[in-house]
Amino acid sequence: MALLIFLTVVLVVVAVAKIMRSHELSTKLDGDQADFISLSEIKTQGFLYALFGAILFILIIVQMCVWGKYILPSSASVHGDEIDNLFDVTMYLILFTFFVTHIVMFGFIYKYYQKKDQKAYWFPHNNKLEMAWTIIPAIVLLSLITYGLSTWQSVMYQDSTKDSVKLELVAEQFKWTVRYPGKDRVLGKVNFSAITGTNGIGIMTSAAVDSSLVDTRKQIAALEITVKELDSLVNIGGWSGKADDLDDAEDNLSAFKANERRLIRFQEEHKKDAAYYKGGEDDVVVRDTLYLARDRMAEFTFRSKDVLHSAYFPHFRAQMNCVPGQKTYFTFTPKYTTEEMKEVAASEGKKFVMYELVCNKICGASHYKMRFPIVVLTQKDFDARIATYKVFGDELTGK
Amino acid sequence: MSDHGHHNEGHHGHDDHGHHEHHETFISKYIFSQDHKIIAKQFLITAIIMAVIGMGMSLIFRLQLAWPGEKFAFSNFFLGDKWAPDGVLDPNMYLALVTIHGTIIVFFVLTGGLSGTFSNLLIPYQLGARDMASGFLNMISYWLFFLSSCIMIASCFVETGPASAGWTVYPPLSAIQKAIPGSGLGMTLWLVSMAIFIASSLLGSLNYIVTVFNLRTKGMTMTRMPLTIWCFLITAVLGVLSFPVLLSCCLLLIFDRSFGTAFYLSDIFFSGVPLEATGGSPLLFEHLFWFLGHPEVYIILLPALGLISEVISTNSRKPIFGYRAMIVSILAIAFLSFIVWGHHMFMTGMNPFLGTVFTFTTLLIAIPSAIKVFNYLATIWKGNLRLSPAMMFALGMVSLFISGGLTGLILGDSALDINIHDTYFVVGHFHIVMGAGAIFGMFAGVYHWFPRMYGRMMMPKLGFLHFWMTIVGVYGVFFPMHFLGLAGVPRRYFSNEEYVLFQDVQPINIIITCFAIMAAIGQFVFIFNFFYSIFKGRKSNQNPWGSNTLEWTAPIERIHGNWPNAIPEVHRWPYDYSKPGHDTDFVPQSVPLKEGESDGH
């Protein structure tokens, strides 16, 4: 089938070419012999260019009308309006420049396409003109830069408020985990060395470090056996089919040994330092939904366990990459609860069903599925909702 | 030759090359040729093949994006049962196709192909040189390019698939071999191919720079050089300064992948194992990558702008407006291009203060870009526009440069980038300004200089057909993408169906794919026209477009050394079109000034 379509296309192209070629040969004698393109052809193309310009303009306006509702989902954060204003100003400027320069260009093409007795005008340069179109863009751009940077400043450097909630979003292939600080309003310390099956984001409490060390030693013991077995197969038995497995097992063994060293060092450093571990005990880990409270500033910390991810909140005009080995930050204040947002969006003529968190940095085969629902509640509902989850200390011990 | 030999003192040693014609064998003439004209054709044809492959890949993933989960015999035919079982594209292969499509088009078509073809063809010709400064290095440059192309293609056939971490190959995804199948052998081959490509690019660039500085014919001062040469020169300088950084970036990634180092890796817990690597940072990679990556945009764009400067001036029968302002703009763009890379990284966790700095420098680039656009518009004002296919494409590039440049004002503004970073808005923006823009410049160049390369003309009617299919396709494909991006649709998504937010936008994707198919068919018109005209095209005369530059003073037959007798001497700038006081509407650079005529421009 594909081959058939391909052949058809080729044949059509060949046929068109043949027709054109014979047409060209037959009309060759009409025009000026010295020119390879006749004036009548140039006239046609000049006309087509102008026509194309007109159609392009119409289609752009049509697109604006039909798809205009997709231009930014309704804003749901306090700083979102600032960004949207900047966006509108920039967009009008862009559209104005686009239409003016294109009308000039298509106009010139239509007016000055080659004609029999037309002479081009010798006009190699003009200092005044050149100054004008250096200085005017410079002024416009400097104003735009100033406006843009003041917006950036106010979005990226938001002072934390008294009642702000500090929360953490951890990304991994292909899911998200949220951590709330609990009653003490402090997020406990974290480290990737402490990650285990029950402690998926590596919260450092005294018990968590101990259990991770137990876990790591179990892994080491198991891997030592595996390495020995594979080694006897590969290096003594000469069975190279398992060489890759042996490499992997050796790598993993040395990784777990390094983890053991890190954990022991950690225990020693914080032996008499009970306060160090305290923050994590009452943290709340949520794996199914990101809950936020309306009008309460959310100060996010982002982390990643494996590869780069990006936490993108289209409605809240917020985005930040999640980087392994580094914490990143973004702060915003939700303005409407999910229910309120439905009405707000409807009043703006836009569709809204629910808030969603989007993974926006290529992270693997299921990148496109790495979605996380967001629910914004009133303060009261939010507190009630979070209270239904176990605190981390209990979760770890299975209480 | 002897009478005029004294004109070339200081930059010759090449004068006697014309005599060696009969010593050439087939292999030395067409395969391991050291002749800049043959090397230019080798680059061009390799780039055409790579472009077809890159375009074909985009069709396969466009089908998936428009009709996710549908069965396409087309996909199955090219990818087989493993990667497109029953014709449904595999998500891993989707990412691989996106990655290799980007790599091929950015590096192999628009960097290697564009600069390789036209710098090689035009630098010696337009400067009045017998050949490149080093024909041997030039040959090596092409064959390294060929080798790296072959390795890149070969990487598509390994068991685990080609590299699939996006063309930017950000670690840790590209560094952890099990994070995605493409990060196995495919990624290794990608890195090897790129390392060889960089070597090729550096050899080429050094050669271009040396040639421009040393082999200009008598009278060819820097301010009498055509703008094409200025652009090629600055492009080569950008390449020499930035490609080595990409090489070190790739080398460190190779170390991280194969030798257990941790330049880019830290605190990673992957598939149940806390990896040993600590202390590295993926941000280091991003900085190194974009330190090349942004100048790379101008490595692609400047040669195309150079080509259309020449094409627009010649076909308007008017001097390019503001020649000196054009040169200053090129220099300003080149300088600024080195201090804007951070605008690719506003959302990476880089300190927001750096975002401030990079926003400032990025938006400044709009000033020289605006000057260039206004100068082009002033050039066609009151001209006598010969709308040849080359001119059509050149004007099309001006349009695309405006459209794509303007959306850059949104992306370059850090506050606005928050919401459209890595969405289809970016995809639309860079395909218009840098992808299609540069391709249009390249097409303008091919249609314009085809008679110089093959001594024959391409068929103008097919050229017009090709132009209309392409420009309609480009605007049809990439303009709607801005709406997708503003709706929040991320790039590199296999399908948008998982999200409630994107459920209504699917019709846009279908429209885009339809235009993409049409544009792709249009390219076969070009390919047919190109290869048919090589053998059967109408014979060209020596100067078919009535141009002023020196390449049109050389005979149509390809001879080693370009001019059979003495190389021409230059007496004026290259843009004396429709100059008052002359009978013809062009005065070639080799024509001496009339008595009392001023060379001022």
PDB file of C-alpha atoms in Angstrom, chain A residues 145-289:
ATOM      1  CA  ILE A 145      12.635  44.447  28.351  1.00  0.00           C
ATOM      2  CA  THR A 146      11.963  46.758  31.282  1.00  0.00           C
ATOM      3  CA  TYR A 147       8.342  45.686  31.510  1.00  0.00           C
ATOM      4  CA  GLY A 148       9.246  42.009  31.130  1.00  0.00           C
ATOM      5  CA  LEU A 149      11.975  42.090  33.736  1.00  0.00           C
ATOM      6  CA  SER A 150       9.829  43.855  36.305  1.00  0.00           C
ATOM      7  CA  THR A 151       7.231  41.107  35.837  1.00  0.00           C
ATOM      8  CA  TRP A 152       9.886  38.393  36.103  1.00  0.00           C
ATOM      9  CA  GLN A 153      11.204  40.021  39.246  1.00  0.00           C
ATOM     10  CA  SER A 154       7.819  40.090  40.933  1.00  0.00           C
ATOM     11  CA  VAL A 155       6.995  36.505  39.910  1.00  0.00           C
ATOM     12  CA  MET A 156      10.282  34.866  40.826  1.00  0.00           C
ATOM     13  CA  TYR A 157      11.022  36.750  44.030  1.00  0.00           C
ATOM     14  CA  GLN A 158       7.800  36.442  46.004  1.00  0.00           C
ATOM     15  CA  ASP A 159       8.283  37.012  49.739  1.00  0.00           C
ATOM     16  CA  SER A 160       6.828  34.207  51.763  1.00  0.00           C
ATOM     17  CA  THR A 161       3.743  35.099  53.749  1.00  0.00           C
ATOM     18  CA  LYS A 162       2.905  34.087  57.299  1.00  0.00           C
ATOM     19  CA  ASP A 163       0.450  31.407  56.301  1.00  0.00           C
ATOM     20  CA  SER A 164       2.283  30.136  53.225  1.00  0.00           C
ATOM     21  CA  VAL A 165       2.518  26.370  52.867  1.00  0.00           C
ATOM     22  CA  LYS A 166       5.890  24.910  52.009  1.00  0.00           C
ATOM     23  CA  LEU A 167       5.470  21.749  50.021  1.00  0.00           C
ATOM     24  CA  GLU A 168       7.623  19.461  47.984  1.00  0.00           C
ATOM     25  CA  LEU A 169       6.969  17.794  44.657  1.00  0.00           C
ATOM     26  CA  VAL A 170       9.148  14.826  43.754  1.00  0.00           C
ATOM     27  CA  ALA A 171       9.268  13.493  40.204  1.00  0.00           C
ATOM     28  CA  GLU A 172      10.366  10.096  38.964  1.00  0.00           C
ATOM     29  CA  GLN A 173       9.715   7.966  35.890  1.00  0.00           C
ATOM     30  CA  PHE A 174       6.611   8.304  35.516  1.00  0.00           C
ATOM     31  CA  LYS A 175       4.887   9.578  38.614  1.00  0.00           C
ATOM     32  CA  TRP A 176       4.704  12.430  41.063  1.00  0.00           C
ATOM     33  CA  THR A 177       4.760  12.456  44.872  1.00  0.00           C
ATOM     34  CA  VAL A 178       3.778  15.421  47.048  1.00  0.00           C
ATOM     35  CA  ARG A 179       4.963  16.061  50.569  1.00  0.00           C
ATOM     36  CA  TYR A 180       3.270  18.422  52.990  1.00  0.00           C
ATOM     37  CA  PRO A 181       5.083  19.650  56.112  1.00  0.00           C
ATOM     38  CA  GLY A 182       2.561  18.544  58.746  1.00  0.00           C
ATOM     39  CA  LYS A 183       1.788  20.375  61.964  1.00  0.00           C
ATOM     40  CA  ASP A 184       5.276  21.785  62.534  1.00  0.00           C
ATOM     41  CA  ARG A 185       5.085  23.491  59.111  1.00  0.00           C
ATOM     42  CA  VAL A 186       8.648  22.352  58.414  1.00  0.00           C
ATOM     43  CA  LEU A 187       9.586  19.855  55.731  1.00  0.00           C
ATOM     44  CA  GLY A 188      11.912  17.209  57.124  1.00  0.00           C
ATOM     45  CA  LYS A 189      15.375  16.620  55.660  1.00  0.00           C
ATOM     46  CA  VAL A 190      15.695  14.340  52.651  1.00  0.00           C
ATOM     47  CA  ASN A 191      18.447  12.382  50.979  1.00  0.00           C
ATOM     48  CA  PHE A 192      18.363   9.888  48.135  1.00  0.00           C
ATOM     49  CA  SER A 193      20.395   7.410  50.193  1.00  0.00           C
ATOM     50  CA  ALA A 194      17.427   6.856  52.490  1.00  0.00           C
ATOM     51  CA  ILE A 195      15.043   5.818  49.715  1.00  0.00           C
ATOM     52  CA  THR A 196      13.473   2.393  50.279  1.00  0.00           C
ATOM     53  CA  GLY A 197      10.269   0.694  49.241  1.00  0.00           C
ATOM     54  CA  THR A 198       8.332   2.306  52.090  1.00  0.00           C
ATOM     55  CA  ASN A 199      10.190   5.615  51.969  1.00  0.00           C
ATOM     56  CA  GLY A 200       9.860   6.463  48.277  1.00  0.00           C
ATOM     57  CA  ILE A 201      11.185  10.015  48.450  1.00  0.00           C
ATOM     58  CA  GLY A 202      13.969   9.523  50.985  1.00  0.00           C
ATOM     59  CA  ILE A 203      12.724  11.367  54.078  1.00  0.00           C
ATOM     60  CA  MET A 204      15.382  11.373  56.789  1.00  0.00           C
ATOM     61  CA  THR A 205      14.018  10.397  60.129  1.00  0.00           C
ATOM     62  CA  SER A 206      16.050   8.427  62.595  1.00  0.00           C
ATOM     63  CA  ALA A 207      13.989   5.298  61.963  1.00  0.00           C
ATOM     64  CA  ALA A 208      14.078   5.814  58.205  1.00  0.00           C
ATOM     65  CA  VAL A 209      17.872   5.981  58.121  1.00  0.00           C
ATOM     66  CA  ASP A 210      18.129   2.850  60.238  1.00  0.00           C
ATOM     67  CA  SER A 211      15.706   0.914  58.078  1.00  0.00           C
ATOM     68  CA  SER A 212      17.450   2.061  54.933  1.00  0.00           C
ATOM     69  CA  LEU A 213      20.765   0.844  56.318  1.00  0.00           C
ATOM     70  CA  VAL A 214      19.233  -2.546  57.095  1.00  0.00           C
ATOM     71  CA  ASP A 215      17.797  -2.627  53.607  1.00  0.00           C
ATOM     72  CA  THR A 216      21.097  -1.638  51.991  1.00  0.00           C
ATOM     73  CA  ARG A 217      22.970  -4.368  53.862  1.00  0.00           C
ATOM     74  CA  LYS A 218      20.443  -6.955  52.756  1.00  0.00           C
ATOM     75  CA  GLN A 219      20.960  -5.856  49.163  1.00  0.00           C
ATOM     76  CA  ILE A 220      24.730  -6.041  49.579  1.00  0.00           C
ATOM     77  CA  ALA A 221      24.529  -9.569  50.960  1.00  0.00           C
ATOM     78  CA  ALA A 222      22.271 -10.699  48.139  1.00  0.00           C
ATOM     79  CA  LEU A 223      24.387  -9.050  45.471  1.00  0.00           C
ATOM     80  CA  GLU A 224      27.583 -10.565  46.827  1.00  0.00           C
ATOM     81  CA  ILE A 225      26.077 -13.992  46.299  1.00  0.00           C
ATOM     82  CA  THR A 226      24.865 -13.087  42.821  1.00  0.00           C
ATOM     83  CA  VAL A 227      28.261 -11.703  41.846  1.00  0.00           C
ATOM     84  CA  LYS A 228      29.994 -14.826  43.083  1.00  0.00           C
ATOM     85  CA  GLU A 229      27.653 -17.089  41.109  1.00  0.00           C
ATOM     86  CA  LEU A 230      27.882 -15.054  37.936  1.00  0.00           C
ATOM     87  CA  ASP A 231      31.632 -14.749  38.318  1.00  0.00           C
ATOM     88  CA  SER A 232      32.030 -18.482  38.446  1.00  0.00           C
ATOM     89  CA  LEU A 233      29.888 -18.803  35.318  1.00  0.00           C
ATOM     90  CA  VAL A 234      31.678 -16.129  33.338  1.00  0.00           C
ATOM     91  CA  ASN A 235      35.281 -16.067  34.491  1.00  0.00           C
ATOM     92  CA  ILE A 236      35.706 -19.694  35.441  1.00  0.00           C
ATOM     93  CA  GLY A 237      33.070 -21.434  33.323  1.00  0.00           C
ATOM     94  CA  GLY A 238      33.805 -19.206  30.339  1.00  0.00           C
ATOM     95  CA  TRP A 239      30.120 -18.571  29.718  1.00  0.00           C
ATOM     96  CA  SER A 240      30.211 -15.063  28.278  1.00  0.00           C
ATOM     97  CA  GLY A 241      26.424 -14.936  27.843  1.00  0.00           C
ATOM     98  CA  LYS A 242      26.159 -13.649  31.410  1.00  0.00           C
ATOM     99  CA  ALA A 243      28.955 -11.078  31.197  1.00  0.00           C
ATOM    100  CA  ASP A 244      26.544  -8.134  31.057  1.00  0.00           C
ATOM    101  CA  ASP A 245      24.633  -9.433  34.056  1.00  0.00           C
ATOM    102  CA  LEU A 246      27.868  -9.732  35.967  1.00  0.00           C
ATOM    103  CA  ASP A 247      28.816  -6.154  35.094  1.00  0.00           C
ATOM    104  CA  ASP A 248      25.423  -4.934  36.259  1.00  0.00           C
ATOM    105  CA  ALA A 249      25.607  -6.891  39.502  1.00  0.00           C
ATOM    106  CA  GLU A 250      29.088  -5.565  40.217  1.00  0.00           C
ATOM    107  CA  ASP A 251      27.983  -1.998  39.524  1.00  0.00           C
ATOM    108  CA  ASN A 252      24.977  -2.389  41.787  1.00  0.00           C
ATOM    109  CA  LEU A 253      27.080  -3.956  44.524  1.00  0.00           C
ATOM    110  CA  SER A 254      29.502  -1.069  44.504  1.00  0.00           C
ATOM    111  CA  ALA A 255      26.575   1.385  44.421  1.00  0.00           C
ATOM    112  CA  PHE A 256      24.997  -0.173  47.492  1.00  0.00           C
ATOM    113  CA  LYS A 257      28.341  -0.271  49.281  1.00  0.00           C
ATOM    114  CA  ALA A 258      28.708   3.443  48.614  1.00  0.00           C
ATOM    115  CA  ASN A 259      25.196   3.924  49.966  1.00  0.00           C
ATOM    116  CA  GLU A 260      26.121   2.018  53.108  1.00  0.00           C
ATOM    117  CA  ARG A 261      29.131   4.291  53.650  1.00  0.00           C
ATOM    118  CA  ARG A 262      26.991   7.385  53.147  1.00  0.00           C
ATOM    119  CA  LEU A 263      24.376   6.193  55.625  1.00  0.00           C
ATOM    120  CA  ILE A 264      26.937   5.279  58.270  1.00  0.00           C
ATOM    121  CA  ARG A 265      28.670   8.643  57.902  1.00  0.00           C
ATOM    122  CA  PHE A 266      25.282  10.277  58.183  1.00  0.00           C
ATOM    123  CA  GLN A 267      24.396   8.406  61.352  1.00  0.00           C
ATOM    124  CA  GLU A 268      27.682   9.389  62.941  1.00  0.00           C
ATOM    125  CA  GLU A 269      27.305  13.048  62.035  1.00  0.00           C
ATOM    126  CA  HIS A 270      23.850  13.323  63.524  1.00  0.00           C
ATOM    127  CA  LYS A 271      24.110  10.844  66.385  1.00  0.00           C
ATOM    128  CA  LYS A 272      23.367  13.327  69.154  1.00  0.00           C
ATOM    129  CA  ASP A 273      21.311  15.585  67.006  1.00  0.00           C
ATOM    130  CA  ALA A 274      17.723  14.440  67.501  1.00  0.00           C
ATOM    131  CA  ALA A 275      16.375  17.808  66.305  1.00  0.00           C
ATOM    132  CA  TYR A 276      17.863  17.091  62.887  1.00  0.00           C
ATOM    133  CA  TYR A 277      15.451  14.239  62.288  1.00  0.00           C
ATOM    134  CA  LYS A 278      12.403  15.822  63.844  1.00  0.00           C
ATOM    135  CA  GLY A 279      10.978  17.680  60.857  1.00  0.00           C
ATOM    136  CA  GLY A 280      10.199  14.541  58.893  1.00  0.00           C
ATOM    137  CA  GLU A 281       8.150  12.640  61.447  1.00  0.00           C
ATOM    138  CA  ASP A 282       4.881  14.488  60.866  1.00  0.00           C
ATOM    139  CA  ASP A 283       5.318  15.094  57.106  1.00  0.00           C
ATOM    140  CA  VAL A 284       2.438  13.893  54.977  1.00  0.00           C
ATOM    141  CA  VAL A 285       3.153  12.074  51.736  1.00  0.00           C
ATOM    142  CA  VAL A 286       0.432  12.066  49.083  1.00  0.00           C
ATOM    143  CA  ARG A 287       0.719  10.044  45.910  1.00  0.00           C
ATOM    144  CA  ASP A 288      -2.578  10.485  44.085  1.00  0.00           C
ATOM    145  CA  THR A 289      -3.406  14.198  43.897  1.00  0.00           C
TER     146      THR A 289
END
